[in-house]
PDB file of C-alpha atoms in Angstrom:
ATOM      1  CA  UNK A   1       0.000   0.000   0.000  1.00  0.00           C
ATOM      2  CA  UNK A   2       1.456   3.229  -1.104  1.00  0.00           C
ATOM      3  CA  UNK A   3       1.084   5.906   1.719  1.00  0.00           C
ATOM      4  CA  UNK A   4       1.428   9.047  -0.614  1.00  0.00           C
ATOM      5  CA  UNK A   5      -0.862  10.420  -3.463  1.00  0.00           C
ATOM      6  CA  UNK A   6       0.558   9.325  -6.729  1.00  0.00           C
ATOM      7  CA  UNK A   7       0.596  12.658  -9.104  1.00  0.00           C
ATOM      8  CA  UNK A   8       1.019  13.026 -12.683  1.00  0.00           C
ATOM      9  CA  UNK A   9       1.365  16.520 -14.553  1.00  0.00           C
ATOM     10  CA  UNK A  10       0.368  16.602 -18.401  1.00  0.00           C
ATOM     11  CA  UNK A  11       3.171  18.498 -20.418  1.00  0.00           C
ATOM     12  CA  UNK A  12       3.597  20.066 -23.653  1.00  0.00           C
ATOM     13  CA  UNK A  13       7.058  20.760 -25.831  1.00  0.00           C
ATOM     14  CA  UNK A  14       8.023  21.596 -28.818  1.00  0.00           C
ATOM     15  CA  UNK A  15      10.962  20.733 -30.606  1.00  0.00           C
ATOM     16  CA  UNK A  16      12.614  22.985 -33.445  1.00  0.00           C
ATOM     17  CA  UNK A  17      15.464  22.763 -34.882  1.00  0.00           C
ATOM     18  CA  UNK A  18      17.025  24.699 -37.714  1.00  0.00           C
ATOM     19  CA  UNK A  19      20.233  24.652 -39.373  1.00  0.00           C
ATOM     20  CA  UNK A  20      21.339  22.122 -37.581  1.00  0.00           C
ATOM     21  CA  UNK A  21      20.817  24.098 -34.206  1.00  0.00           C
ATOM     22  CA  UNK A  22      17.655  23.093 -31.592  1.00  0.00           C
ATOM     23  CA  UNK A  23      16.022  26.359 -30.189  1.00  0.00           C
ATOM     24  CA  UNK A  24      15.575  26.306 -26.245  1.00  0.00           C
ATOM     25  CA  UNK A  25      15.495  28.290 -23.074  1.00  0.00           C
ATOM     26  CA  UNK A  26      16.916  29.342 -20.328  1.00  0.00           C
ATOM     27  CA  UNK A  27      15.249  29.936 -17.297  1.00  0.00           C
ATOM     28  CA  UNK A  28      15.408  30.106 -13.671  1.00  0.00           C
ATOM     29  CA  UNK A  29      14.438  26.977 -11.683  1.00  0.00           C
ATOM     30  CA  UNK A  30      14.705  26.049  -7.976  1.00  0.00           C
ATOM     31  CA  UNK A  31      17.765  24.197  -9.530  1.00  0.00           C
ATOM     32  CA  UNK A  32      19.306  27.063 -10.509  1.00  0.00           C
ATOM     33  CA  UNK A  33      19.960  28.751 -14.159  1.00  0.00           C
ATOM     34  CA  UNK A  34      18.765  25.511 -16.352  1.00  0.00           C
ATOM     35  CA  UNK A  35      18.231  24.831 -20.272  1.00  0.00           C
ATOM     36  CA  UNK A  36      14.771  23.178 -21.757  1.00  0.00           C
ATOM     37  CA  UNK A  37      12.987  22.760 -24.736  1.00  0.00           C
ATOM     38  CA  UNK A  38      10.002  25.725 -24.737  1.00  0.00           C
ATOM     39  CA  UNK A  39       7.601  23.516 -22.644  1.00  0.00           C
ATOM     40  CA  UNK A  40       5.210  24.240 -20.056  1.00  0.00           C
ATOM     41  CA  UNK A  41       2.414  22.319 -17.943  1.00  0.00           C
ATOM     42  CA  UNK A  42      -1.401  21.929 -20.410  1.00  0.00           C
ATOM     43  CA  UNK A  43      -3.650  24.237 -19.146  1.00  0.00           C
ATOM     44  CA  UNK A  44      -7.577  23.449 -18.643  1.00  0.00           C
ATOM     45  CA  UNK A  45      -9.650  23.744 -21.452  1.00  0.00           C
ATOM     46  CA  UNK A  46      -7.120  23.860 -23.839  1.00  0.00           C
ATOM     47  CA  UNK A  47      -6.346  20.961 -25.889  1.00  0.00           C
ATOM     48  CA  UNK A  48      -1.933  19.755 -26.512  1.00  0.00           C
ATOM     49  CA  UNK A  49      -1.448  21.517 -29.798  1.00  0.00           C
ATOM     50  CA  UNK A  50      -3.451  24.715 -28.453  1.00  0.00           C
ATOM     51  CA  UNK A  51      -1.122  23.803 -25.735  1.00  0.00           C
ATOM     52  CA  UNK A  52       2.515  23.678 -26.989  1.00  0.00           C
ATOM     53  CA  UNK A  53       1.494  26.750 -29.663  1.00  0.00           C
ATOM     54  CA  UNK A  54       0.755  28.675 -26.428  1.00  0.00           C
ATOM     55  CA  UNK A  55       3.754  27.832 -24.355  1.00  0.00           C
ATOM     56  CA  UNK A  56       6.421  28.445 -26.782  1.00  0.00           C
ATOM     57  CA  UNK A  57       5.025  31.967 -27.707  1.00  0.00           C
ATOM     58  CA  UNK A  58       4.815  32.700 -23.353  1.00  0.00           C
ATOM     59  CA  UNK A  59       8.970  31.298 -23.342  1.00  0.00           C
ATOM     60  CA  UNK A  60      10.297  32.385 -26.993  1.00  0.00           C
ATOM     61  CA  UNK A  61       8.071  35.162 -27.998  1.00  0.00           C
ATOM     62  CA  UNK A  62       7.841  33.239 -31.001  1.00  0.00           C
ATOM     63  CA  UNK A  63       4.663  31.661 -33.175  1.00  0.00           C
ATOM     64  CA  UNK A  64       4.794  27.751 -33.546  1.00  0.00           C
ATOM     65  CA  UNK A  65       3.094  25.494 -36.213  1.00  0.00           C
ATOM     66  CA  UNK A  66       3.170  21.961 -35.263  1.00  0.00           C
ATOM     67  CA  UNK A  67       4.007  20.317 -37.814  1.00  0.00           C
ATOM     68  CA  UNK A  68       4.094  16.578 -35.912  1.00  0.00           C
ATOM     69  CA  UNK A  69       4.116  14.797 -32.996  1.00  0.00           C
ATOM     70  CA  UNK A  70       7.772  13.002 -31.671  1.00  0.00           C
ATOM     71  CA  UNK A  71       6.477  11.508 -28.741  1.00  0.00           C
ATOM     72  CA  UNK A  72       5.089  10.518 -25.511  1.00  0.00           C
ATOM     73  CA  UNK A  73       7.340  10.231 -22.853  1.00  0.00           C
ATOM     74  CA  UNK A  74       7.528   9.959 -19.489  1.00  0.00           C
ATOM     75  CA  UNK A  75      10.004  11.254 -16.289  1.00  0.00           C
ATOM     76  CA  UNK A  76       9.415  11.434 -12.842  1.00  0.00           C
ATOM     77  CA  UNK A  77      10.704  14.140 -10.265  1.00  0.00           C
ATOM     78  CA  UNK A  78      11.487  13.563  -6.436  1.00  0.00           C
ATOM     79  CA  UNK A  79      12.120  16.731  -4.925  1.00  0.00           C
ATOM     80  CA  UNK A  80      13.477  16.988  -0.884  1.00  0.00           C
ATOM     81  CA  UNK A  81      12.287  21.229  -1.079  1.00  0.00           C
ATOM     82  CA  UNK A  82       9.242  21.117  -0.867  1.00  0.00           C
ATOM     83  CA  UNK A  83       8.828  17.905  -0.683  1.00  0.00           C
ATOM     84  CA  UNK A  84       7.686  16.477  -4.002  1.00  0.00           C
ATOM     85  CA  UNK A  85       7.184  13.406  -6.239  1.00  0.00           C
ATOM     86  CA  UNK A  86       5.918  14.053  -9.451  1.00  0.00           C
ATOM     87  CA  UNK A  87       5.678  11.949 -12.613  1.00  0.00           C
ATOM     88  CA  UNK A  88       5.280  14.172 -15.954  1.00  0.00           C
ATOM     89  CA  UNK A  89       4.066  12.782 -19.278  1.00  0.00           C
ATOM     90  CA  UNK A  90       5.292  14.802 -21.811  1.00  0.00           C
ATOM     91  CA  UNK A  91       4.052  15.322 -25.407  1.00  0.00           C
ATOM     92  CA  UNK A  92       6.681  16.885 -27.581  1.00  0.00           C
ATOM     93  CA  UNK A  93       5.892  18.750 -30.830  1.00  0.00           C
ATOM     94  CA  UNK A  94       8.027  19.302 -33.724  1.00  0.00           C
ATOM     95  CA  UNK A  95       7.524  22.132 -36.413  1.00  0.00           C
ATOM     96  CA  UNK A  96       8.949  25.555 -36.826  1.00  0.00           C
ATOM     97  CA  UNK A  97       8.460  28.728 -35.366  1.00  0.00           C
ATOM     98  CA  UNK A  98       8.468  32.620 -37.044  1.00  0.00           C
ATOM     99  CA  UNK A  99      10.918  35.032 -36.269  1.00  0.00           C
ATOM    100  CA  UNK A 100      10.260  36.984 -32.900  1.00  0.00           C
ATOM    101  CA  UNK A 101       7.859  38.970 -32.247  1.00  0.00           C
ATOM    102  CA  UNK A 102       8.473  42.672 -31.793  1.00  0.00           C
ATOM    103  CA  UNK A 103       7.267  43.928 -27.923  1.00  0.00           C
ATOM    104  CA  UNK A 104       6.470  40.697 -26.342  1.00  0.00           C
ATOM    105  CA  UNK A 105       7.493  39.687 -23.138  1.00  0.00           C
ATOM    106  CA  UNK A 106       8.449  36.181 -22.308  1.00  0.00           C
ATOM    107  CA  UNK A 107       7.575  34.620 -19.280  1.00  0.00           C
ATOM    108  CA  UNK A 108       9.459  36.277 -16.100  1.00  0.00           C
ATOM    109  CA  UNK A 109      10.889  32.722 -15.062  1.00  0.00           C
ATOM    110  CA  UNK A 110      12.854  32.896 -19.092  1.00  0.00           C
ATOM    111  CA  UNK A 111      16.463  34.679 -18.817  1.00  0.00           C
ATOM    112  CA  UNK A 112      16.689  34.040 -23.131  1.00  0.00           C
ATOM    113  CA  UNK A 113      16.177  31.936 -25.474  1.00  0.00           C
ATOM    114  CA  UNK A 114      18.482  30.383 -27.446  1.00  0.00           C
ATOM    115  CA  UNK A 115      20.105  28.013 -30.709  1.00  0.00           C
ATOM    116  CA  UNK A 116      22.328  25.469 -30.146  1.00  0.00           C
ATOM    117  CA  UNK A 117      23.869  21.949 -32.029  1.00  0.00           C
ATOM    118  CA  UNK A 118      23.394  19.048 -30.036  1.00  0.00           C
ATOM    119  CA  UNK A 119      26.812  18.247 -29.391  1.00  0.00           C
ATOM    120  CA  UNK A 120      26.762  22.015 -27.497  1.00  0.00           C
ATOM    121  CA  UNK A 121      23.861  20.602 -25.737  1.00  0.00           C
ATOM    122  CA  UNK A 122      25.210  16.973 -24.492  1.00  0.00           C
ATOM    123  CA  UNK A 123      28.107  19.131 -23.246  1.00  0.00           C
ATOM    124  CA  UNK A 124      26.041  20.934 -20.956  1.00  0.00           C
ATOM    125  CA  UNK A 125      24.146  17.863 -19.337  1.00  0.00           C
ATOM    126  CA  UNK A 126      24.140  19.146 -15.899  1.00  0.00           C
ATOM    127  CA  UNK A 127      22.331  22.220 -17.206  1.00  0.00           C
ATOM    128  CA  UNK A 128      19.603  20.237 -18.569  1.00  0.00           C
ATOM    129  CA  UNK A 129      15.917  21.025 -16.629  1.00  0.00           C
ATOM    130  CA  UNK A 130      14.113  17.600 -18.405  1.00  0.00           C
ATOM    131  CA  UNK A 131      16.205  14.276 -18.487  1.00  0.00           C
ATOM    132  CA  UNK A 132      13.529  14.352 -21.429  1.00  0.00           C
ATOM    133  CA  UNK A 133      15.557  17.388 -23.670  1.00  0.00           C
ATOM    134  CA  UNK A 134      17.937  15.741 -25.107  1.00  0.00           C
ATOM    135  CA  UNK A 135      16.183  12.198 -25.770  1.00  0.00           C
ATOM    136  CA  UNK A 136      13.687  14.466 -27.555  1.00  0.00           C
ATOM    137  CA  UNK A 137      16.545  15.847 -29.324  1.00  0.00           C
ATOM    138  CA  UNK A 138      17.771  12.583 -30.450  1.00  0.00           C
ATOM    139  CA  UNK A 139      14.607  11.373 -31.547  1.00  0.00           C
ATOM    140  CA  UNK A 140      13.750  14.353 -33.685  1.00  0.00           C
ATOM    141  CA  UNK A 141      17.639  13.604 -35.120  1.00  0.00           C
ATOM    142  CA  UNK A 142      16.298   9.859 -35.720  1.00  0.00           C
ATOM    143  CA  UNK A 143      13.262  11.220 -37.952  1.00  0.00           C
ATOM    144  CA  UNK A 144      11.206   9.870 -35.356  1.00  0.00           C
ATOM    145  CA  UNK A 145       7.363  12.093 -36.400  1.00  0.00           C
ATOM    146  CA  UNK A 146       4.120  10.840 -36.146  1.00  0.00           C
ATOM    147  CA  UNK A 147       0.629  12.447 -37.140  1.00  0.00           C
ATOM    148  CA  UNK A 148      -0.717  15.208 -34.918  1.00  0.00           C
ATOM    149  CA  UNK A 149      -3.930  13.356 -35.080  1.00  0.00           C
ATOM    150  CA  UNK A 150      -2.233  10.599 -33.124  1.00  0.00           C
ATOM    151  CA  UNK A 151      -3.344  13.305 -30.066  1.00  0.00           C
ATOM    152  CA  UNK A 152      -7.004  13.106 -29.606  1.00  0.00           C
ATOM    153  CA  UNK A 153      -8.641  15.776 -27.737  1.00  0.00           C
ATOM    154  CA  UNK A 154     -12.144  14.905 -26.614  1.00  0.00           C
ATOM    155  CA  UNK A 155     -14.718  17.697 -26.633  1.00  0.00           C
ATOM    156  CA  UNK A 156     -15.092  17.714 -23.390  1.00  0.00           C
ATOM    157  CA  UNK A 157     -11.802  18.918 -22.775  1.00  0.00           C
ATOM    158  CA  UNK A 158     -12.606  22.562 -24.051  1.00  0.00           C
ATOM    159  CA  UNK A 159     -15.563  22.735 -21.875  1.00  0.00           C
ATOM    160  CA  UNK A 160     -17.041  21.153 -18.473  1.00  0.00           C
ATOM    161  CA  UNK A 161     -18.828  18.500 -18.929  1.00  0.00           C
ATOM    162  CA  UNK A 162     -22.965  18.915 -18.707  1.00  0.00           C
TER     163      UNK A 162
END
């Protein structure tokens, strides 16, 4: 018998790479000053792809057309302050994103954002927020993509249930 509430939090990512470089963050964590894909936690009502278009313009001030989705994965977080045990599916997005947009402001948690190969990424492991980023990395690298409709979004996710 398990004496603690098991808790799983839905997230959303997108993957984009271009010229050979993969576009991510940096932001402020508990952890300190880490790197991620643009990602963020799916809000109510809103459906993955409504999801991962939303984060990545909050954390990159950038638009982003999904053009695929890599995968489903999973990771789980124990955390000692506060105390924490989390398990986070993850559904990561592939596609491209526009150039920035003029004015906005990312989200205050975002230092920059930021291009880099993946060997500059494996070299800064310790730095990495997800143990997800870089096997998302990878798998985009593989040609791992499978249809967006893979992701079906009931209707009753857009709206409470009568």
């Amino acid at each position: 018998m398990v004496d603690t509430l098991w808790k799983t939090s839905v997230t959303v990512a997108a993957i984009v790479e271009r010229d050979g470089r993969y576009l991510l963050v940096e932001e402020h964590t508990p952890a300190g000053l880490m790197l991620n894909n643009p990602a963020g936690h799916l809000d109510p009502d809103e459906t993955p792809v409504e999801g991962v278009i939303r984060e990545t313009l909050e954390e990159t001030g950038r638009r982003f057309t999904p053009r695929a989705l890599l995968g489903v994965y999973l990771s789980r977080a124990r955390r000692a302050d506060p105390p924490g045990d989390v398990t986070y599916v993850r559904l990561a997005f592939t596609g491209e994103v526009g150039e920035p947009l003029p004015g906005h402001a990312l989200d205050a948690e975002i230092v920059r954002t930021l291009w880099l190969t993946p060997d500059e990424l494996r070299a800064q492991a310790a730095r990495h927020r997800s143990p997800l980023l870089m096997r998302c990395v990878d798998d985009h690298r593989a040609g791992r993509r499978y249809p967006l409709d893979l992701v079906f979004s009931d209707p009753s996710v857009l709206r409470p249930p009568t």
